[in-house]
């Protein structure tokens, strides 16, 4: 082994040359001729002051010469100094040499004293040599120097710094050895290992282990430094204030130092320690050792005053005198508009496909990370794979929390913003340029093959224009340009040949990337590298080819058809394009109507002649882009020349057998999450109040007929007088077949609420069972164990940090429950404890919760909440019900707030205690009355409750989950590994609207099976709405009205949504449209929107199962599966449709295993049921695969 390379002239002269460099650069220091001694140039200023003397061996630069400036050394008595203080590190050589100097000086009549710095915290047991002196020495330099400059006496200085020394501790960690110039390394450290507690000369430490993350290493260091079991520990408690020195031992990069500094601040603050000052840099090194030491000095006002005193020492950093803890360090950009990635968007028919493509791209880039890094090391800095992986992860995170906009241009703008922000570097800028330029060429209405070809061409031109590169320059353009040229052939390709064009484009990109192996780089960082050293393909070109290949594979897997791109979708979407008038439920058991068959002949009364209504445009089509277009022709008004008889409908009694539909396809899907988001309705007119029918409360619309100020309601036939002065009369005279209107009544300023004025309450189980441990893999790869409560504490810390970073003005509160309920609030007030009789007093708990104020936001209470979480301990029973009640009461003060309830066991004390196990029979309701009432109270108060239980426990989720099901929250089961992610995700979910009521009106003669079978008006109190919420409703025609409706051209439908937005703005949104009518025999099943039918089936069957109506759920499932099977014989079943088939299989598995007399739903089955009740077309990617549920079949039902 050879000595390490050093950039010096010679090992013999390097110390003298280094000292010369120091003093010549400083301007205020000088060398004592003939000695390796650094002096202040202004020795005359020392008269009457104590001089300081310190030093040691070389290799620790900038110590100690860099700290000369507040004192000087040697001949100080002749300069008029009133005494000399020797500051010595506790090493034998240092003590001997400085001790000798002190004795010699005393012989000459000089007043001398010595302070020995021994602040090393490495060793647990005391030794004769004592603790070593490390980087804490520079704190003594600074404080003693400040005191000397103020004119303090030698005794005063010694007294003060000796007291300060008691509160200083240092510990180091090394990732590599160091070596004296011309010598071999002082010790060996295997690759991948680190050593804790070594000295600055390379002396052995106390422990070797595998290198861990910066956060873990810093935590280990501070844990060891403050361990009271160690004789050398630094006593540090919550509330103490410290000065932190993060010292680079020589070879860490500035990037690493900044990461460690952040970790040290966060770790100390999490313990309740105030970080008053921080200095980070190289202060006492060990040559080129890769490592860091942490020095903590307990500080009071006097210590900080001396620390902040000005000095001319060249190595002392400029440190702010502002306290680090508590200082706001995030500045919100004053953007004129919201970044595209932060906007909310509405889904469209392309959304599922684009989400699938993006997911495939991201996963592929993550798989290629190391390969791209390897290619980049030959001609760059080796991080091409890392930057692409950063972009992929950013997109994946965005996809988890956002809907994919239906407009491709908006999606490209979102992606441009994400890669610009998260990817960084030249690659991020180039991709962002491409996406930004391409975004203007595609839209929801123009997303055909020609538009995409134009978009990719525009993006490529922008990269050339601003990047300065072109084909042949050995860049990503060598893969992208040939592919884009090939894609331009899409404009002339027949639909059947467009996939072949895509395949050829990918082949061109792959060949182009491979060709860069033989090209000379003329752009980018590789252009500065000798050509003979660059023999591998360009990593940027390989990345482009990888992305295009992933797009192709995803489209091939989706049976992609480019001509489907122009489909549109509606927020009120029907499963069938026509209203089927003659559908009858099999057996008619659930409808209250007998399946009466009507006989028709040619003697049908003609309808009165009148003006022909406008045709219905074919705007409502299946949601998924991969579904084929409708085979039903667009509805046209029938021609009725006087010479032709009217059309005769077929006899319904002839429709038995194969043409008979067992599934009611009269289903409408209402995208409530989109409809209440009025930020997406900026183009709609808005008015103060609608004109309402006096009988059925329908609103005047574009379908309404007005004659002489009289409106005959199209839904109930009631005649309504309408005043001409009413501004909304214009709606009744507006042409069209669809209207979408907003009504915003006048409100006073007091009616509004700040968007941030909401509360997040963490309601956490700390009962005795939370002590149960789970085996986990530690950072060093060895197995370890963590209790449920420890996992919960870690999860809460992450959630609190996320809220602090994303919503610093949000209020956050903590409630715990065991034998008693403890309301900690925001952590700043005295906790309120509810125990004994109070746990069964509903009114008392509610009043206490409402009265407990949360005055501060998390930006002010973060430290206190973290400390409360750290202090939690397991004990006692499970008073879940009282805790949930108190949490809802606290949140009720702030509509739009949320409660996150986490538990690992069944409630067994206080309100809501579950002593008996109910069955799944209709006579024994599944949900106890307490949880039903509490859910209703939460809905009334605009509070969302999310419920999370631990896997493998029996929490009676079927009961407790009612709280989340009714309020719009999440129901989930977590593990130690997933609890942090789930809680953090639930805590940042935003409520879009509260107090939501949906009213669906159809003509008199229509009814709603399973809802209101005697009324053509359906009112549903929804309560709270979050993003992606979707409800489905089926309707049918009463037998007595079949004749009438079959003779009509269309039937009107109206949706009225009343709600309050997050800022408590009252809104009514009314959508009205008409649908053509038909009969069963004319329905082509392959044209049905099976996504709408599938969502409805999941929601309906899950609700029936939870109500104990298992046999009805089974009948519905069987009929739905038969329909899907029938469709599969007529056309291929697409992936998004298969997902709902998997849902049906899962529910069938659960239902088949339930015996109402002997068994109940297990927590696992209840979770599935609740998730299916909230199924939507936007959540299909999160559906439960059939294979997985087959494996868990036996766990879905629990015996008594």
XYZ file of C-alpha atoms in Angstrom, residues 35 44 177 213 216 364 402 473 481 567 581 593 606 761 885 931 937 1104 1130:
19
model
C 9.484 29.242 15.541
C 0.498 46.691 21.691
C -8.756 6.896 8.346
C -28.082 7.536 7.203
C -29.514 7.841 12.302
C -39.141 1.670 -15.557
C -53.984 14.136 -7.237
C -24.033 15.909 -30.872
C -35.394 13.386 -32.897
C -64.194 11.131 -26.086
C -88.327 2.027 -19.705
C -94.195 -3.478 -7.625
C -100.786 9.504 -31.281
C -57.003 15.868 15.907
C -66.523 11.870 21.174
C -71.238 5.186 16.795
C -72.976 14.531 14.960
C -76.273 -4.487 1.507
C -69.151 -9.558 -27.700
